[in-house]
Tab-separated table of C-alpha atoms and ligand atoms in Angstrom:
chain	number	residue	atom	x	y	z
A	288	MET	CA	0.017	-0.143	-0.093
A	289	VAL	CA	1.274	3.612	-0.988
A	290	LEU	CA	1.015	6.051	1.523
A	291	HIS	CA	0.249	9.928	0.833
A	292	SER	CA	1.282	12.853	2.205
A	293	ALA	CA	-1.178	15.309	3.443
A	294	GLN	CA	0.565	17.976	1.164
A	295	GLU	CA	-0.130	15.547	-1.835
A	296	ILE	CA	-3.560	15.390	-0.764
A	297	LEU	CA	-4.323	19.134	-0.567
A	298	THR	CA	-2.435	20.138	-3.454
A	299	ALA	CA	-4.674	17.992	-5.586
A	300	ILE	CA	-7.555	19.488	-4.378
A	301	GLN	CA	-6.444	22.925	-4.555
A	302	GLU	CA	-5.360	22.332	-8.260
A	303	LYS	CA	-8.678	21.598	-8.804
A	304	LYS	CA	-10.644	24.803	-9.557
A	305	ASP	CA	-14.062	25.183	-7.122
A	306	ALA	CA	-13.425	21.775	-6.266
A	307	LYS	CA	-16.550	20.231	-4.704
A	308	ILE	CA	-15.828	17.731	-1.513
A	309	VAL	CA	-17.835	15.134	0.344
A	310	ILE	CA	-16.725	14.016	3.691
A	311	THR	CA	-18.289	10.395	4.937
A	312	THR	CA	-17.698	8.110	7.750
A	313	HIS	CA	-19.161	4.480	8.412
A	314	HIS	CA	-22.871	4.207	9.328
A	315	LYS	CA	-24.187	4.586	13.120
A	316	PRO	CA	-21.162	6.988	13.483
A	317	ASP	CA	-19.461	7.217	16.827
A	318	ALA	CA	-17.638	9.993	18.433
A	319	ASP	CA	-14.284	9.176	16.211
A	320	ALA	CA	-16.054	8.928	13.341
A	321	MET	CA	-18.246	12.216	13.992
A	322	GLY	CA	-15.525	14.034	15.605
A	323	SER	CA	-12.840	13.357	12.463
A	324	SER	CA	-15.688	14.157	9.997
A	325	LEU	CA	-16.670	17.448	11.452
A	326	GLY	CA	-13.211	18.415	12.545
A	327	LEU	CA	-12.121	18.003	8.928
A	328	TRP	CA	-15.199	19.643	7.701
A	329	LEU	CA	-14.554	22.725	9.879
A	330	PHE	CA	-10.790	22.664	8.838
A	331	LEU	CA	-11.448	22.832	5.014
A	332	LYS	CA	-13.972	25.508	5.518
A	333	THR	CA	-11.048	27.410	7.257
A	334	LEU	CA	-9.235	26.977	3.860
A	335	GLY	CA	-12.266	28.497	1.731
A	336	LEU	CA	-12.959	24.807	0.472
A	337	ASN	CA	-16.624	23.719	-0.428
A	338	ALA	CA	-17.582	20.588	1.329
A	339	THR	CA	-20.386	18.527	2.591
A	340	PHE	CA	-20.817	16.000	5.280
A	341	ILE	CA	-22.612	13.018	4.307
A	342	SER	CA	-23.450	10.477	7.275
A	343	PRO	CA	-24.900	7.082	5.908
A	344	THR	CA	-27.184	7.372	8.891
A	345	ASP	CA	-28.472	9.220	11.857
A	346	PHE	CA	-26.105	9.532	14.856
A	347	ALA	CA	-26.429	9.425	18.505
A	348	SER	CA	-27.942	12.518	20.417
A	349	PHE	CA	-24.875	12.873	22.611
A	350	LEU	CA	-22.945	13.891	19.760
A	351	HIS	CA	-25.613	16.713	18.512
A	352	TRP	CA	-23.509	19.419	20.187
A	353	MET	CA	-20.768	19.138	17.809
A	354	LYS	CA	-20.242	21.893	15.833
A	355	GLY	CA	-21.688	21.190	12.396
A	356	SER	CA	-23.671	18.300	13.168
A	357	LYS	CA	-26.615	20.228	12.208
A	358	GLU	CA	-25.437	20.754	8.749
A	359	ALA	CA	-24.800	17.118	8.265
A	360	VAL	CA	-26.638	15.355	5.568
A	361	VAL	CA	-28.088	12.302	6.465
A	362	PHE	CA	-28.127	9.657	3.641
A	363	GLU	CA	-30.843	7.529	4.897
A	364	GLY	CA	-34.143	9.461	4.340
A	365	ASN	CA	-32.272	11.904	2.111
A	366	GLU	CA	-31.189	9.423	-0.535
A	367	THR	CA	-31.894	11.935	-3.825
A	368	ARG	CA	-29.959	14.808	-2.260
A	369	SER	CA	-27.340	12.985	-1.193
A	370	LYS	CA	-26.984	11.168	-4.427
A	371	THR	CA	-26.748	14.297	-6.255
A	372	ILE	CA	-24.439	15.766	-3.988
A	373	THR	CA	-21.841	12.713	-4.406
A	374	GLU	CA	-22.328	12.533	-8.131
A	375	GLU	CA	-21.230	16.068	-8.288
A	376	ALA	CA	-18.488	15.728	-5.902
A	377	ASP	CA	-14.703	15.914	-7.285
A	378	PHE	CA	-13.376	14.548	-3.953
A	379	ILE	CA	-14.849	12.233	-1.157
A	380	PHE	CA	-13.018	11.971	2.114
A	381	CYS	CA	-13.639	8.525	3.731
A	382	LEU	CA	-13.103	8.812	7.423
A	383	ASP	CA	-12.987	6.024	9.850
A	384	PHE	CA	-13.620	2.909	7.694
A	385	ASN	CA	-11.648	1.501	5.053
A	386	HIS	CA	-14.420	-1.066	3.589
A	387	LEU	CA	-17.284	0.534	1.448
A	388	SER	CA	-19.552	-2.133	3.127
A	389	ARG	CA	-19.392	0.057	6.397
A	390	ILE	CA	-21.347	2.657	4.985
A	391	ASN	CA	-24.171	0.539	4.006
A	392	GLU	CA	-26.092	1.473	0.990
A	393	TYR	CA	-24.354	4.894	0.458
A	394	GLY	CA	-21.178	2.324	-0.226
A	395	ASP	CA	-22.975	1.952	-3.688
A	396	VAL	CA	-23.228	5.591	-4.393
A	397	VAL	CA	-19.819	6.496	-3.484
A	398	SER	CA	-18.238	3.334	-5.332
A	399	LYS	CA	-20.282	4.259	-8.377
A	400	SER	CA	-18.784	8.499	-8.092
A	401	LYS	CA	-15.979	9.189	-10.138
A	402	ALA	CA	-14.654	11.700	-7.400
A	403	VAL	CA	-11.204	11.194	-6.310
A	404	LYS	CA	-11.303	9.109	-2.868
A	405	ILE	CA	-9.324	9.978	0.065
A	406	LEU	CA	-8.994	7.523	2.984
A	407	ILE	CA	-8.136	8.931	6.348
A	408	ASP	CA	-8.349	5.781	8.734
A	409	HIS	CA	-6.780	3.811	11.340
A	410	HIS	CA	-8.511	0.489	10.850
A	411	GLN	CA	-6.393	-2.997	9.585
A	412	PHE	CA	-6.573	-4.302	6.418
A	413	PRO	CA	-7.803	-1.794	4.208
A	414	GLN	CA	-10.061	-2.677	1.007
A	415	GLY	CA	-8.255	-0.416	-1.313
A	416	PHE	CA	-10.986	1.365	-2.936
A	417	GLU	CA	-9.160	4.768	-2.580
A	418	ASN	CA	-6.879	6.985	-4.446
A	419	PHE	CA	-5.316	8.852	-1.695
A	420	THR	CA	-4.356	6.964	1.586
A	421	TYR	CA	-3.537	8.632	4.807
A	422	TRP	CA	-3.541	5.538	6.982
A	423	ASP	CA	-2.054	4.250	10.303
A	424	ASP	CA	-3.179	1.290	11.996
A	425	LYS	CA	-1.031	2.364	14.877
A	426	ALA	CA	-3.206	5.646	15.536
A	427	SER	CA	-5.392	5.819	18.353
A	428	SER	CA	-8.097	7.042	16.426
A	429	THR	CA	-9.079	9.006	13.197
A	430	CYS	CA	-9.368	11.976	15.158
A	431	GLU	CA	-5.593	11.627	15.847
A	432	LEU	CA	-4.938	11.353	12.255
A	433	VAL	CA	-6.873	14.234	11.133
A	434	TYR	CA	-4.821	16.229	13.879
A	435	ARG	CA	-1.735	14.847	12.085
A	436	PHE	CA	-3.236	15.763	8.691
A	437	ILE	CA	-3.435	19.165	9.720
A	438	ALA	CA	-0.364	19.485	11.373
A	439	ASP	CA	1.404	18.093	8.540
A	440	LEU	CA	0.116	20.696	6.459
A	441	GLY	CA	1.601	23.249	9.274
A	442	LEU	CA	-1.949	24.663	9.554
A	443	LYS	CA	-2.278	24.149	13.359
A	444	ALA	CA	-2.790	27.642	13.307
A	445	ASN	CA	-6.245	26.828	11.493
A	446	ILE	CA	-7.543	24.912	14.414
A	447	ASP	CA	-9.926	26.633	16.608
A	448	LYS	CA	-11.919	25.602	19.640
A	449	ASP	CA	-14.917	23.715	17.800
A	450	ILE	CA	-12.225	21.889	15.762
A	451	ALA	CA	-10.258	21.046	18.794
A	452	ALA	CA	-13.115	20.023	20.849
A	453	CYS	CA	-14.553	17.393	17.802
A	454	LEU	CA	-10.983	16.126	17.400
A	455	TYR	CA	-10.509	15.719	21.349
A	456	THR	CA	-13.871	14.119	21.841
A	457	GLY	CA	-12.764	10.945	19.466
A	458	ILE	CA	-9.484	10.560	20.984
A	459	VAL	CA	-11.130	10.275	24.257
A	460	THR	CA	-13.612	7.854	23.349
A	461	ASP	CA	-11.636	5.380	20.938
A	462	THR	CA	-8.977	5.153	23.650
A	463	GLY	CA	-11.438	4.482	26.357
A	464	SER	CA	-10.123	7.595	28.030
A	465	PHE	CA	-6.667	7.122	27.511
A	466	ARG	CA	-6.625	3.474	28.773
A	467	TYR	CA	-6.573	1.149	25.746
A	468	SER	CA	-3.463	-0.210	24.245
A	469	ASN	CA	-3.911	2.258	21.287
A	470	CYS	CA	-3.131	5.287	23.125
A	471	SER	CA	0.483	6.597	22.870
A	472	SER	CA	2.681	9.155	24.070
A	473	ARG	CA	1.909	10.814	20.681
A	474	THR	CA	-1.797	10.478	21.604
A	475	HIS	CA	-1.319	12.213	24.455
A	476	VAL	CA	0.572	14.977	23.428
A	477	ILE	CA	-2.079	15.425	20.478
A	478	ALA	CA	-4.607	15.581	23.300
A	479	ALA	CA	-2.518	18.095	25.303
A	480	GLU	CA	-2.096	20.396	22.090
A	481	LEU	CA	-5.862	20.159	21.328
A	482	MET	CA	-6.641	21.222	25.186
A	483	ASP	CA	-4.487	24.171	24.819
A	484	PHE	CA	-7.029	25.307	22.306
A	485	GLY	CA	-9.268	26.390	24.952
A	486	ILE	CA	-11.748	23.429	25.000
A	487	ASP	CA	-13.663	22.525	28.121
A	488	HIS	CA	-12.745	18.711	28.620
A	489	VAL	CA	-14.957	18.489	31.769
A	490	ALA	CA	-17.825	19.932	29.546
A	491	ILE	CA	-17.158	17.219	26.876
A	492	HIS	CA	-16.680	14.256	29.018
A	493	ASP	CA	-20.067	15.376	30.746
A	494	LEU	CA	-22.027	15.522	27.335
A	495	VAL	CA	-20.364	12.559	25.910
A	496	PHE	CA	-20.623	9.841	28.967
A	497	ASP	CA	-23.021	11.761	31.608
A	498	SER	CA	-26.082	12.768	29.542
A	499	TYR	CA	-27.568	9.417	29.327
A	500	THR	CA	-31.372	9.338	29.215
A	501	GLU	CA	-33.224	7.504	32.493
A	502	ASN	CA	-34.081	4.651	29.959
A	503	ARG	CA	-30.657	4.104	28.818
A	504	VAL	CA	-28.953	3.911	32.498
A	505	ARG	CA	-31.841	1.551	33.330
A	506	PHE	CA	-31.548	-0.477	30.074
A	507	ILE	CA	-27.725	-0.930	30.875
A	508	GLY	CA	-28.507	-2.278	34.208
A	509	TYR	CA	-31.141	-4.627	32.928
A	510	ALA	CA	-28.830	-5.740	30.037
A	511	ILE	CA	-25.936	-6.733	32.592
A	512	SER	CA	-27.980	-8.152	35.342
A	513	GLN	CA	-30.175	-10.320	33.182
A	514	LYS	CA	-28.784	-10.669	29.963
A	515	MET	CA	-25.047	-11.395	30.457
A	516	GLU	CA	-23.808	-14.765	30.531
A	517	VAL	CA	-20.349	-15.465	31.878
A	518	LEU	CA	-18.550	-18.200	29.992
A	519	ARG	CA	-15.699	-19.007	32.099
A	520	GLU	CA	-14.713	-22.072	30.441
A	521	TYR	CA	-13.652	-19.573	27.868
A	522	SER	CA	-12.943	-16.555	29.678
A	523	THR	CA	-15.752	-14.856	27.946
A	524	ALA	CA	-18.767	-12.602	28.776
A	525	LEU	CA	-21.764	-12.597	26.218
A	526	ILE	CA	-24.705	-10.480	26.505
A	527	THR	CA	-27.937	-10.635	23.979
A	528	ILE	CA	-30.216	-8.134	23.266
A	529	ASN	CA	-33.279	-9.297	21.169
A	530	LYS	CA	-36.035	-7.191	19.118
A	531	HIS	CA	-38.665	-7.212	22.333
A	532	GLU	CA	-36.247	-5.591	24.438
A	533	LEU	CA	-34.916	-3.176	22.281
A	534	LYS	CA	-38.842	-1.995	22.186
A	535	GLU	CA	-39.398	-2.215	25.901
A	536	TYR	CA	-36.529	0.098	26.871
A	537	ASP	CA	-37.065	2.617	23.638
A	538	VAL	CA	-33.319	1.740	22.585
A	539	ILE	CA	-31.934	4.692	20.077
A	540	THR	CA	-29.087	5.188	18.182
A	541	GLY	CA	-26.125	5.368	20.565
A	542	ASP	CA	-27.851	3.820	23.344
A	543	THR	CA	-25.997	0.331	23.143
A	544	GLU	CA	-22.512	2.107	22.629
A	545	GLY	CA	-20.103	0.927	25.226
A	546	LEU	CA	-22.381	-1.663	26.973
A	547	VAL	CA	-19.948	-4.494	25.350
A	548	ASN	CA	-17.026	-3.225	27.416
A	549	TYR	CA	-18.942	-4.194	30.830
A	550	GLY	CA	-18.024	-7.745	30.439
A	551	LEU	CA	-14.623	-7.152	29.907
A	552	SER	CA	-14.338	-5.027	33.442
A	553	ILE	CA	-14.739	-8.639	35.151
A	554	GLU	CA	-11.727	-10.190	36.283
A	555	GLY	CA	-10.413	-12.940	34.534
A	556	ILE	CA	-12.692	-11.867	31.290
A	557	LYS	CA	-10.497	-11.547	28.199
A	558	PHE	CA	-13.510	-11.514	25.599
A	559	ALA	CA	-16.596	-9.915	25.656
A	560	VAL	CA	-19.400	-10.207	22.990
A	561	LEU	CA	-22.641	-8.188	22.477
A	562	ILE	CA	-25.078	-9.635	20.167
A	563	ILE	CA	-28.262	-7.450	19.128
A	564	ASP	CA	-31.228	-8.321	17.012
A	565	ARG	CA	-31.352	-5.290	14.734
A	566	SER	CA	-34.042	-4.774	12.293
A	567	LYS	CA	-32.441	-6.259	9.106
A	568	ILE	CA	-29.324	-7.730	10.807
A	569	VAL	CA	-27.892	-9.246	13.754
A	570	LYS	CA	-25.020	-7.023	14.987
A	571	MET	CA	-22.255	-8.352	16.955
A	572	SER	CA	-19.479	-6.294	18.742
A	573	PHE	CA	-16.498	-8.027	19.774
A	574	ARG	CA	-13.744	-6.486	22.625
A	575	SER	CA	-10.679	-8.599	23.658
A	576	LYS	CA	-7.479	-8.000	26.167
A	577	GLY	CA	-4.364	-9.155	25.830
A	578	ASN	CA	-3.221	-11.509	22.936
A	579	PHE	CA	-6.823	-12.359	21.673
A	580	ALA	CA	-7.520	-10.627	18.381
A	581	ALA	CA	-11.194	-9.592	17.947
A	582	ASN	CA	-10.762	-8.332	14.630
A	583	ASN	CA	-9.704	-11.938	13.470
A	584	PHE	CA	-12.374	-13.528	15.102
A	585	ALA	CA	-14.957	-11.217	13.693
A	586	MET	CA	-13.409	-11.342	10.177
A	587	ASN	CA	-13.231	-15.383	10.120
A	588	HIS	CA	-16.837	-15.971	11.539
A	589	PHE	CA	-19.139	-13.038	11.317
A	590	ASN	CA	-18.378	-10.914	7.996
A	591	GLY	CA	-16.573	-8.181	10.117
A	592	GLY	CA	-13.257	-6.584	11.324
A	593	GLY	CA	-11.974	-3.796	13.089
A	594	HIS	CA	-9.093	-3.403	15.823
A	595	PHE	CA	-7.087	-6.069	17.479
A	596	HIS	CA	-9.219	-5.345	20.697
A	597	ALA	CA	-12.194	-3.809	19.408
A	598	ALA	CA	-14.254	-5.140	16.358
A	599	GLY	CA	-17.612	-5.899	15.003
A	600	GLY	CA	-19.339	-7.841	12.481
A	601	SER	CA	-22.878	-9.267	11.616
A	602	SER	CA	-24.914	-12.249	10.883
A	603	LEU	CA	-27.492	-12.789	8.320
A	604	VAL	CA	-29.076	-15.983	10.129
A	605	SER	CA	-31.544	-15.752	13.111
A	606	PHE	CA	-30.866	-13.987	16.286
A	607	GLU	CA	-31.044	-17.287	18.032
A	608	ASP	CA	-28.905	-19.087	15.488
A	609	THR	CA	-26.474	-16.594	15.898
A	610	ILE	CA	-26.107	-17.226	19.476
A	611	ALA	CA	-25.895	-20.846	18.923
A	612	GLU	CA	-23.203	-20.337	16.059
A	613	PHE	CA	-21.289	-17.797	18.268
A	614	LYS	CA	-21.100	-20.562	21.042
A	615	GLU	CA	-20.221	-23.248	18.787
A	616	VAL	CA	-17.297	-21.231	17.181
A	617	LEU	CA	-16.100	-20.091	20.348
A	618	LYS	CA	-15.105	-23.770	21.510
A	619	GLN	CA	-12.229	-23.580	18.759
A	620	TYR	CA	-10.953	-20.690	20.842
A	621	LYS	CA	-11.102	-22.082	24.626
A	622	GLU	CA	-6.987	-22.929	24.566
A	623	GLU	CA	-6.310	-19.332	23.147
A	624	LEU	CA	-8.613	-17.546	25.470
A	625	ASN	CA	-7.437	-19.493	28.497
A	626	ALA	CA	-3.658	-18.900	27.680
B	2054	5GP	P1	-18.191	-1.482	17.709
B	2054	5GP	O1	-18.465	-2.613	18.410
B	2054	5GP	O2	-18.084	-0.447	18.263
B	2054	5GP	O3	-19.891	-1.200	16.541
B	2054	5GP	O4	-17.299	-1.552	16.574
B	2054	5GP	C1	-16.196	-1.464	17.214
B	2054	5GP	C2	-14.864	-1.503	16.277
B	2054	5GP	O5	-15.064	-2.619	14.963
B	2054	5GP	C3	-15.108	-0.422	15.108
B	2054	5GP	O6	-13.556	0.038	15.087
B	2054	5GP	C4	-15.444	-0.454	14.075
B	2054	5GP	O7	-15.446	0.319	12.719
B	2054	5GP	C5	-15.286	-1.936	13.852
B	2054	5GP	N1	-16.309	-2.794	13.118
B	2054	5GP	C6	-18.087	-2.698	13.818
B	2054	5GP	N2	-18.697	-3.240	13.163
B	2054	5GP	C7	-18.055	-3.725	12.142
B	2054	5GP	C8	-18.514	-4.542	10.813
B	2054	5GP	O8	-19.462	-5.150	10.548
B	2054	5GP	N3	-17.313	-4.886	9.783
B	2054	5GP	C9	-16.044	-4.069	9.958
B	2054	5GP	N4	-15.144	-4.368	9.116
B	2054	5GP	N5	-15.796	-3.693	10.996
B	2054	5GP	C10	-16.500	-3.457	12.033
B	2055	MN	MN1	-12.109	5.481	15.281
């Protein structure tokens, strides 16, 4: 894979007169996806560039405070408008994903577009659909990469408080508040530099982690106390949520974010899994500790991928069959999980 410099990418954009730019990210964008997209969107605006942020789907309400989120075009529900904007685009920035399947039906639109595609991402095994690659799987987050992109251009002076707040947020969430193995000293330096733009990190933390609805907290309590199975034999904790429960607790976008992590907080547990019966697919989240590769597990058995310790996937068979299949597959990993 050939990596490109930030300068090569910006030069290509600036050489095109009145370039039209689209920024997009994975479906159900999390804080890193939203923070990096809006951070980049706000930054491109400081250069006088014409960019539109298109999200494949809606995003959690705890991210609505981010500057620019109201100007986001949501593909799902605005298909015609999104298609027109994408067809007219000269450049498409693809952030925080590297496989077109991660942007659902919008992937088709992006794939058919003649625009030059620019990838900024930190996930392993890129599909390779892009023309320019700004990629590092050692980066904590795509927000860290967007910061490095701006810094490489020598344009840190263009960062303002709003951009810094967006980028800081994705770094905090993707590193689990600076505790996962993806967090490096470089990540801390970048977070410190972002703080120097005058962001209110206490308020950001409050907005992202302490603004849950009562329903959401009760749902988490229910999921842990009633729906978590601890499979000691496999050092694994499994939470399963069916359609009825999603309805009963009025679960909305973002409400299940972070739920999978609770399993890993149990001593001796190395693998935590969340299986949710979503409307069209059965969605799976995987988290691991130590030497167990969650992304390989997701890739080999459940059409997924992600990072070594945090991955996801999906299944097209029924919810019940997915759970059974998962438990069956897990048997192959008994030794590895108990090593
Ligand atoms: P989450 O469990 O929070 O949805 O996702 C965890 C990580 O796995 C994220 O980095 C996300 O990009 C990746 N991921 C989640 N679902 C999928 C999937 O279906 N396919 C792939 N390739 N990656 C996924
Ligand atoms: Mn990310």
